[in-house]
Amino acid sequence: MTAIAQEASSAVRPFRVDMPEKALTEMRRRISATVWPERETVPDSSQGVPLAMIQELATYWATDYDWRRCEEKLNALPQFVTEIDGLDIHFIHVRSQHDDALPLVVNHGWPGSVIEQLKIIAPLTDPTAHGGSASDAFHVVIPSMPGYGFSGKPTSTGWGPERMARAWAELMNRLGYTRYVAQGGDWGAFVVDQMGLQAPAGLLAIHTNMPATVPADVDQALQAGDPPPSGLSSEERRAYEQLVRTFMQVEYAKYMAARPQTLYGIADSPVGLAAWLLDHNDADGQPAAAVVAALSRATSATGELTRDEILDNITLYWLTNTGVSTSRLYWEYRGGFFNAKGVSIPVAVSVFPGEQYQAPRSWTERAYPKLIHYNQLDRGGHFAAWEQPQLFSEEVRAGFRSLRRPLVPEPRR
């Protein structure tokens, strides 16, 4: 590659969302033309997303939902695209007014997008207006994972969490950040664990709200379907039982891990896509509980999820045709899920009560020997940043507070 080509590929280009009106018109037409099956034969959601629920959502989506409102919200933020490892990466980059703010890269998951993190940008970049102090400020970078949202779709294999971790380190370096931290939940938690394993120059610590803490003997028993090992504390036994329940409710993940390309229906039908993204098969647990509750919530003064926010995320998947490309991440990954990975850099952990399991402090201290923060919250779930943005932001501030020292102001980009 010539020097000119290298410079062009590493350029950071402004980005703006501008979906064609014809795409929105076609989406509404397809929603209205949905061929519906008969209703489920049970009075609950044990057979999947109930017909009445998805029909009610579809009616609103086709007639009253306004994507342009979400588009305006995105375009009010500085957005960029840059090529990393041959793939265009979209990201939001909001610098704090405080020049000594700590740079932070935030990772989303599935079935999410950068929309999950929109409500935490202001509390993190402008803490003095949201109950914090100037010393709590962050410069915030939120990339769209490859195959998600406005980032490019991989055309070959290999874009798993390990490669994303290297890409985010390159992104922060490209933005001129020589000292930074990383945060993630869901797949983002896998990515930040990999960043912690790779320990790139400049990465000070990670924060996770879906920690991988399960000891090897416990993980082995879980995978084998055996009883829990002897000697577990009551808290550890509770976590074991939660994990047993979780692993019984991941049919969607198993299918994407095995046959993502077969999901043509979610590329052809908006309602098919919506149902797939809504169905987590966890009954009254998380994350479905927060999502289902949001479908009947038009507004929220305290940050809880709303119907429009759920549809913003689903509509982003539809308009970018990323239902299948996002599913391939499950096929790409061949590692364990909640098992301890061996991260040895400083780690902050926030345990939300609605997460798939509540990581015990005993496991967390073993999994992350340089634990700098551990806290169990009284509310919030799997989509913590989306569900409880103020509480989540306070956790991120607290998690990294011990790392702060006077920073040399980072260059503006």
Coordinates of C-alpha atoms in Angstrom, one line a residue:
M1 CA 0.0 0.0 0.0
T2 CA 1.3 3.4 -0.9
A3 CA 1.7 6.2 1.7
I4 CA -1.2 8.0 0.1
A5 CA -3.4 4.9 0.2
Q6 CA -2.5 4.3 3.9
E7 CA -3.3 7.9 4.8
A8 CA -6.7 7.6 3.0
S9 CA -7.6 4.4 4.7
S10 CA -6.8 5.8 8.1
A11 CA -8.7 9.0 7.5
V12 CA -11.6 9.9 9.9
R13 CA -14.5 11.0 7.8
P14 CA -17.7 12.8 9.1
F15 CA -20.9 10.8 8.9
R16 CA -24.5 11.7 8.8
V17 CA -27.6 9.6 8.9
D18 CA -30.0 10.3 6.0
M19 CA -32.3 7.4 5.2
P20 CA -34.2 7.8 1.9
E21 CA -37.9 8.4 2.4
K22 CA -38.7 5.6 0.0
A23 CA -37.0 3.1 2.4
L24 CA -39.3 4.2 5.1
T25 CA -42.3 4.0 2.9
E26 CA -41.4 0.5 1.8
M27 CA -40.9 -0.5 5.4
R28 CA -44.4 0.6 6.3
R29 CA -45.8 -1.1 3.3
R30 CA -44.1 -4.4 4.3
I31 CA -45.3 -4.1 7.9
S32 CA -48.9 -3.5 6.7
A33 CA -48.6 -6.5 4.3
T34 CA -47.5 -9.0 6.9
V35 CA -49.0 -12.4 6.6
W36 CA -50.0 -13.3 10.2
P37 CA -50.1 -16.9 11.6
E38 CA -52.8 -18.0 14.0
R39 CA -52.4 -17.0 17.7
E40 CA -50.4 -19.1 20.1
T41 CA -52.2 -22.0 21.8
V42 CA -51.0 -21.1 25.3
P43 CA -51.9 -18.1 27.5
D44 CA -48.3 -17.0 27.9
S45 CA -45.1 -16.3 25.9
S46 CA -43.8 -19.9 26.2
Q47 CA -44.3 -20.4 22.4
G48 CA -42.6 -17.1 21.5
V49 CA -43.7 -13.5 21.0
P50 CA -47.5 -13.4 21.5
L51 CA -49.5 -12.5 18.4
A52 CA -51.5 -9.7 20.1
M53 CA -48.3 -8.0 21.3
I54 CA -46.5 -8.0 18.0
Q55 CA -49.7 -7.0 16.1
E56 CA -50.2 -4.0 18.4
L57 CA -46.6 -3.0 18.0
A58 CA -46.8 -3.4 14.2
T59 CA -49.8 -1.2 13.9
Y60 CA -48.1 1.6 15.8
W61 CA -44.9 1.1 13.8
A62 CA -46.6 1.3 10.4
T63 CA -48.8 4.3 11.3
D64 CA -47.5 6.5 14.1
Y65 CA -43.8 5.8 14.7
D66 CA -41.4 8.5 13.5
W67 CA -37.9 7.3 12.5
R68 CA -36.9 10.9 11.7
R69 CA -36.9 11.8 15.4
C70 CA -34.3 9.1 16.0
E71 CA -32.3 10.3 13.0
E72 CA -32.3 13.8 14.3
K73 CA -31.1 12.6 17.7
L74 CA -28.2 10.7 16.0
N75 CA -27.3 13.6 13.7
A76 CA -27.1 16.0 16.7
L77 CA -24.0 14.1 17.8
P78 CA -20.6 14.0 16.1
Q79 CA -20.5 10.9 14.0
F80 CA -17.6 9.5 11.9
V81 CA -16.4 6.6 9.8
T82 CA -12.9 5.3 9.5
E83 CA -11.5 2.2 7.8
I84 CA -9.8 -0.3 10.2
D85 CA -8.5 -3.6 8.9
G86 CA -10.2 -3.2 5.6
L87 CA -13.7 -2.4 7.1
D88 CA -15.5 0.9 7.5
I89 CA -16.2 1.5 11.2
H90 CA -18.9 4.0 12.2
F91 CA -18.6 5.6 15.6
I92 CA -20.0 8.5 17.7
H93 CA -17.3 10.7 19.3
V94 CA -18.3 13.3 21.9
R95 CA -15.6 15.2 23.6
S96 CA -16.2 16.6 27.0
Q97 CA -15.8 20.4 27.7
H98 CA -13.3 19.4 30.3
D99 CA -10.0 18.9 28.5
D100 CA -8.6 16.6 31.2
A101 CA -11.5 14.2 30.7
L102 CA -10.7 10.4 30.6
P103 CA -11.2 8.9 27.1
L104 CA -13.7 6.0 27.1
V105 CA -14.7 3.6 24.4
V106 CA -18.1 2.0 25.0
N107 CA -19.2 -1.3 23.4
H108 CA -22.8 -2.3 22.6
G109 CA -24.1 -5.8 22.0
W110 CA -26.9 -7.9 20.3
P111 CA -29.7 -7.2 19.7
G112 CA -28.5 -3.6 20.2
S113 CA -26.6 -0.8 18.6
V114 CA -25.2 2.6 19.5
I115 CA -28.8 3.6 20.2
E116 CA -28.4 1.7 23.5
Q117 CA -25.8 4.2 24.7
L118 CA -27.3 7.5 23.6
K119 CA -28.7 8.4 27.1
I120 CA -25.3 8.0 28.8
I121 CA -23.4 10.4 26.6
A122 CA -24.5 13.6 28.4
P123 CA -24.0 12.3 32.0
L124 CA -20.5 11.0 31.1
T125 CA -19.3 14.0 29.0
D126 CA -21.0 16.7 31.1
P127 CA -21.1 15.2 34.7
T128 CA -21.6 18.6 36.4
A129 CA -25.0 18.9 34.8
H130 CA -25.9 15.3 35.9
G131 CA -25.0 15.0 39.6
G132 CA -21.2 14.5 39.2
S133 CA -18.1 16.7 39.3
A134 CA -15.8 17.9 36.6
S135 CA -13.2 15.3 37.6
D136 CA -15.7 12.6 36.6
A137 CA -15.8 13.7 32.9
F138 CA -15.1 11.4 29.9
H139 CA -14.5 11.8 26.2
V140 CA -16.9 9.2 24.9
V141 CA -16.3 7.0 21.8
I142 CA -19.1 4.6 20.8
P143 CA -18.4 2.4 17.8
S144 CA -20.9 0.3 15.9
M145 CA -19.6 -3.3 15.8
P146 CA -18.7 -4.7 12.4
G147 CA -21.9 -5.9 10.7
Y148 CA -24.0 -3.7 13.0
G149 CA -25.7 -0.4 12.3
F150 CA -23.7 1.9 10.0
S151 CA -20.4 0.0 10.2
G152 CA -19.4 -2.1 7.2
K153 CA -20.4 -5.8 6.9
P154 CA -17.5 -8.3 6.9
T155 CA -17.3 -10.2 3.7
S156 CA -15.0 -12.9 5.1
T157 CA -14.7 -14.7 8.4
G158 CA -12.7 -13.6 11.4
W159 CA -14.5 -10.6 12.9
G160 CA -15.1 -11.9 16.4
P161 CA -14.6 -10.2 19.8
E162 CA -10.8 -10.7 19.6
R163 CA -10.5 -8.8 16.3
M164 CA -12.9 -6.1 17.5
A165 CA -10.8 -5.6 20.6
R166 CA -7.8 -4.9 18.4
A167 CA -9.9 -2.6 16.2
W168 CA -11.0 -0.5 19.1
A169 CA -7.4 -0.1 20.3
E170 CA -6.5 1.1 16.8
L171 CA -9.5 3.4 16.8
M172 CA -8.5 5.1 20.1
N173 CA -5.0 5.4 18.9
R174 CA -6.1 6.9 15.7
L175 CA -8.2 9.5 17.6
G176 CA -5.0 10.5 19.5
Y177 CA -5.9 9.0 22.8
T178 CA -2.8 7.6 24.5
R179 CA -4.5 6.7 27.8
Y180 CA -8.1 5.4 27.9
V181 CA -10.5 3.0 29.4
A182 CA -13.1 0.6 27.9
Q183 CA -16.7 -0.4 28.9
G184 CA -19.0 -3.1 27.6
G185 CA -22.1 -5.2 28.3
D186 CA -23.5 -8.2 26.4
W187 CA -21.1 -8.8 23.4
G188 CA -19.4 -5.6 24.4
A189 CA -18.4 -7.4 27.6
F190 CA -16.7 -10.1 25.5
V191 CA -14.9 -7.4 23.6
V192 CA -13.6 -5.5 26.6
D193 CA -12.5 -8.8 28.2
Q194 CA -10.5 -9.4 25.0
M195 CA -9.1 -5.9 25.3
G196 CA -8.1 -6.7 28.8
L197 CA -6.4 -9.9 27.6
Q198 CA -4.6 -8.2 24.8
A199 CA -3.6 -5.2 27.1
P200 CA -2.8 -2.7 24.3
A201 CA -0.6 0.2 25.1
G202 CA -2.7 3.0 26.6
L203 CA -5.6 0.8 28.0
L204 CA -5.7 1.6 31.7
A205 CA -8.7 -0.6 32.7
I206 CA -12.0 -2.0 31.7
H207 CA -15.5 -1.8 33.1
T208 CA -18.1 -4.6 32.5
N209 CA -21.7 -5.0 33.4
M210 CA -21.8 -8.6 32.3
P211 CA -18.7 -10.0 33.9
A212 CA -17.1 -13.3 33.0
T213 CA -16.3 -14.7 36.5
V214 CA -17.3 -18.4 36.5
P215 CA -14.5 -20.6 37.9
A216 CA -13.3 -23.5 35.7
D217 CA -14.8 -26.3 37.9
V218 CA -18.2 -24.5 38.1
D219 CA -18.2 -23.9 34.3
Q220 CA -17.4 -27.5 33.7
A221 CA -20.3 -28.7 35.8
L222 CA -22.6 -26.2 34.1
Q223 CA -21.6 -27.4 30.6
A224 CA -22.0 -31.0 31.6
G225 CA -25.4 -30.5 33.3
D226 CA -24.0 -31.7 36.6
P227 CA -25.0 -30.6 40.1
P228 CA -23.0 -27.6 41.4
P229 CA -19.6 -28.4 42.9
S230 CA -19.6 -28.8 46.7
G231 CA -18.6 -26.0 48.9
L232 CA -20.3 -23.2 47.1
S233 CA -21.6 -20.3 49.3
S234 CA -25.3 -19.4 49.1
E235 CA -24.5 -16.5 46.8
E236 CA -22.4 -18.7 44.5
R237 CA -25.1 -21.4 44.5
R238 CA -27.7 -18.7 43.5
A239 CA -25.4 -17.7 40.6
Y240 CA -25.1 -21.3 39.6
E241 CA -28.9 -21.7 39.5
Q242 CA -29.2 -18.5 37.5
L243 CA -26.7 -19.8 35.0
V244 CA -28.5 -23.1 34.6
R245 CA -31.7 -21.2 33.8
T246 CA -29.9 -18.9 31.4
F247 CA -28.3 -21.8 29.4
M248 CA -31.8 -23.3 29.1
Q249 CA -33.1 -20.1 27.4
V250 CA -30.6 -19.4 24.6
E251 CA -32.2 -21.2 21.6
Y252 CA -31.9 -18.0 19.6
A253 CA -28.2 -17.8 20.3
K254 CA -27.7 -21.4 19.4
Y255 CA -29.4 -21.0 16.1
M256 CA -27.4 -17.9 15.2
A257 CA -24.2 -19.7 16.2
A258 CA -25.1 -22.7 14.0
R259 CA -27.1 -21.3 11.0
P260 CA -27.1 -17.5 10.7
Q261 CA -27.4 -17.4 6.9
T262 CA -30.7 -19.3 7.1
L263 CA -32.4 -16.3 8.7
Y264 CA -33.5 -14.8 5.4
G265 CA -36.9 -14.0 6.9
I266 CA -35.5 -11.3 9.1
A267 CA -34.1 -9.6 6.0
D268 CA -37.4 -9.8 4.2
S269 CA -40.0 -9.0 6.8
P270 CA -39.8 -6.0 9.3
V271 CA -42.2 -7.9 11.6
G272 CA -40.2 -11.0 11.4
L273 CA -37.1 -9.0 12.3
A274 CA -38.9 -7.3 15.2
A275 CA -40.1 -10.6 16.6
W276 CA -36.6 -12.1 16.4
L277 CA -35.0 -9.2 18.2
L278 CA -37.7 -9.1 20.9
D279 CA -37.7 -12.8 21.7
H280 CA -35.2 -13.7 24.5
N281 CA -37.1 -16.7 25.8
D282 CA -36.6 -15.6 29.5
A283 CA -40.3 -15.2 30.4
D284 CA -40.5 -12.7 33.2
G285 CA -36.7 -12.3 33.5
Q286 CA -34.2 -10.1 31.8
P287 CA -33.7 -8.9 29.2
A288 CA -37.2 -9.5 28.0
A289 CA -39.0 -8.1 31.0
A290 CA -37.5 -4.6 30.4
V291 CA -38.3 -4.7 26.7
V292 CA -41.8 -6.0 27.1
A293 CA -42.5 -3.3 29.7
A294 CA -41.2 -0.7 27.4
L295 CA -43.7 -1.6 24.6
S296 CA -46.5 -0.1 26.7
R297 CA -44.5 2.9 27.9
A298 CA -44.9 6.0 25.6
T299 CA -42.7 8.3 27.7
S300 CA -40.4 8.1 30.7
A301 CA -39.2 10.9 32.9
T302 CA -36.6 8.8 34.7
G303 CA -34.9 7.0 31.8
E304 CA -36.7 3.7 31.5
L305 CA -37.0 2.2 28.1
T306 CA -39.9 3.4 25.9
R307 CA -41.7 1.9 22.9
D308 CA -40.2 4.4 20.5
E309 CA -36.7 3.5 21.8
I310 CA -37.3 -0.2 21.2
L311 CA -38.5 0.7 17.7
D312 CA -35.6 3.0 17.0
N313 CA -33.2 0.1 17.5
I314 CA -35.3 -2.4 15.5
T315 CA -35.8 0.2 12.7
L316 CA -32.0 0.8 12.5
Y317 CA -31.6 -3.0 12.0
W318 CA -34.2 -2.9 9.2
L319 CA -33.0 0.2 7.4
T320 CA -29.4 -1.1 7.4
N321 CA -30.4 -4.7 6.6
T322 CA -28.2 -6.0 9.4
G323 CA -30.4 -8.8 10.8
V324 CA -28.2 -11.5 9.3
S325 CA -24.9 -9.8 9.4
T326 CA -25.3 -9.2 13.2
S327 CA -26.3 -12.8 13.7
R328 CA -22.9 -14.0 12.3
L329 CA -21.1 -12.8 15.4
Y330 CA -22.6 -15.8 17.2
W331 CA -21.1 -18.1 14.5
E332 CA -17.8 -16.4 14.7
Y333 CA -17.2 -16.8 18.5
R334 CA -16.0 -20.2 19.7
G335 CA -15.0 -19.4 23.2
G336 CA -16.8 -19.7 26.5
F337 CA -19.4 -17.2 27.7
F338 CA -19.4 -16.5 31.4
N339 CA -16.2 -18.4 32.3
A340 CA -13.2 -16.4 33.7
K341 CA -10.9 -15.5 30.8
G342 CA -7.7 -14.6 32.7
V343 CA -7.8 -10.7 32.5
S344 CA -5.0 -9.3 34.5
I345 CA -5.3 -5.5 34.0
P346 CA -7.5 -3.4 36.4
V347 CA -11.2 -4.2 36.1
A348 CA -14.4 -2.5 37.4
V349 CA -17.6 -4.6 37.7
S350 CA -21.2 -3.5 38.2
V351 CA -23.7 -6.2 38.9
F352 CA -27.3 -5.3 38.0
P353 CA -30.1 -7.4 39.5
G354 CA -31.8 -8.1 36.2
E355 CA -28.7 -9.5 34.5
Q356 CA -28.6 -13.1 33.4
Y357 CA -26.7 -13.9 36.6
Q358 CA -25.4 -12.0 39.6
A359 CA -21.7 -12.4 39.7
P360 CA -20.6 -13.1 43.3
R361 CA -17.8 -11.0 44.7
S362 CA -15.9 -14.1 45.5
W363 CA -15.9 -15.3 41.9
T364 CA -15.2 -11.7 40.6
E365 CA -12.1 -11.3 42.7
R366 CA -10.7 -14.6 41.4
A367 CA -11.5 -13.8 37.8
Y368 CA -10.2 -10.2 37.9
P369 CA -7.3 -10.2 40.3
K370 CA -6.8 -6.4 39.8
L371 CA -10.4 -5.6 40.7
I372 CA -10.8 -1.9 41.4
H373 CA -14.5 -1.6 41.8
Y374 CA -17.4 -4.0 42.6
N375 CA -20.9 -3.0 43.3
Q376 CA -24.3 -4.7 43.3
L377 CA -27.1 -2.4 42.2
D378 CA -30.7 -2.5 43.3
R379 CA -32.3 -1.9 39.9
G380 CA -31.4 -2.2 36.2
G381 CA -30.9 -5.2 34.0
H382 CA -29.2 -6.6 30.9
F383 CA -29.5 -3.3 28.9
A384 CA -28.3 -1.3 31.9
A385 CA -27.2 1.8 30.0
W386 CA -30.5 1.9 28.1
E387 CA -32.7 1.0 31.1
Q388 CA -31.0 3.0 33.9
P389 CA -28.8 5.6 32.2
Q390 CA -28.2 7.8 35.3
L391 CA -27.4 4.8 37.5
F392 CA -25.2 3.3 34.9
S393 CA -23.3 6.5 34.4
E394 CA -22.7 6.8 38.1
E395 CA -21.3 3.3 38.1
V396 CA -18.9 4.0 35.2
R397 CA -17.7 7.2 37.0
A398 CA -17.2 5.3 40.2
G399 CA -15.6 2.3 38.5
F400 CA -12.7 4.4 37.0
R401 CA -12.4 7.1 39.6
S402 CA -9.3 5.5 41.2
L403 CA -7.4 5.7 37.9
R404 CA -7.7 9.4 37.5
R405 CA -4.8 11.7 37.8
P406 CA -4.1 15.0 36.1
L407 CA -4.1 14.1 32.4
V408 CA -2.3 15.9 29.6
P409 CA -5.2 17.3 27.5
E410 CA -5.8 15.0 24.6
P411 CA -5.6 16.6 21.1
R412 CA -8.9 17.5 19.6
R413 CA -10.0 15.6 16.5

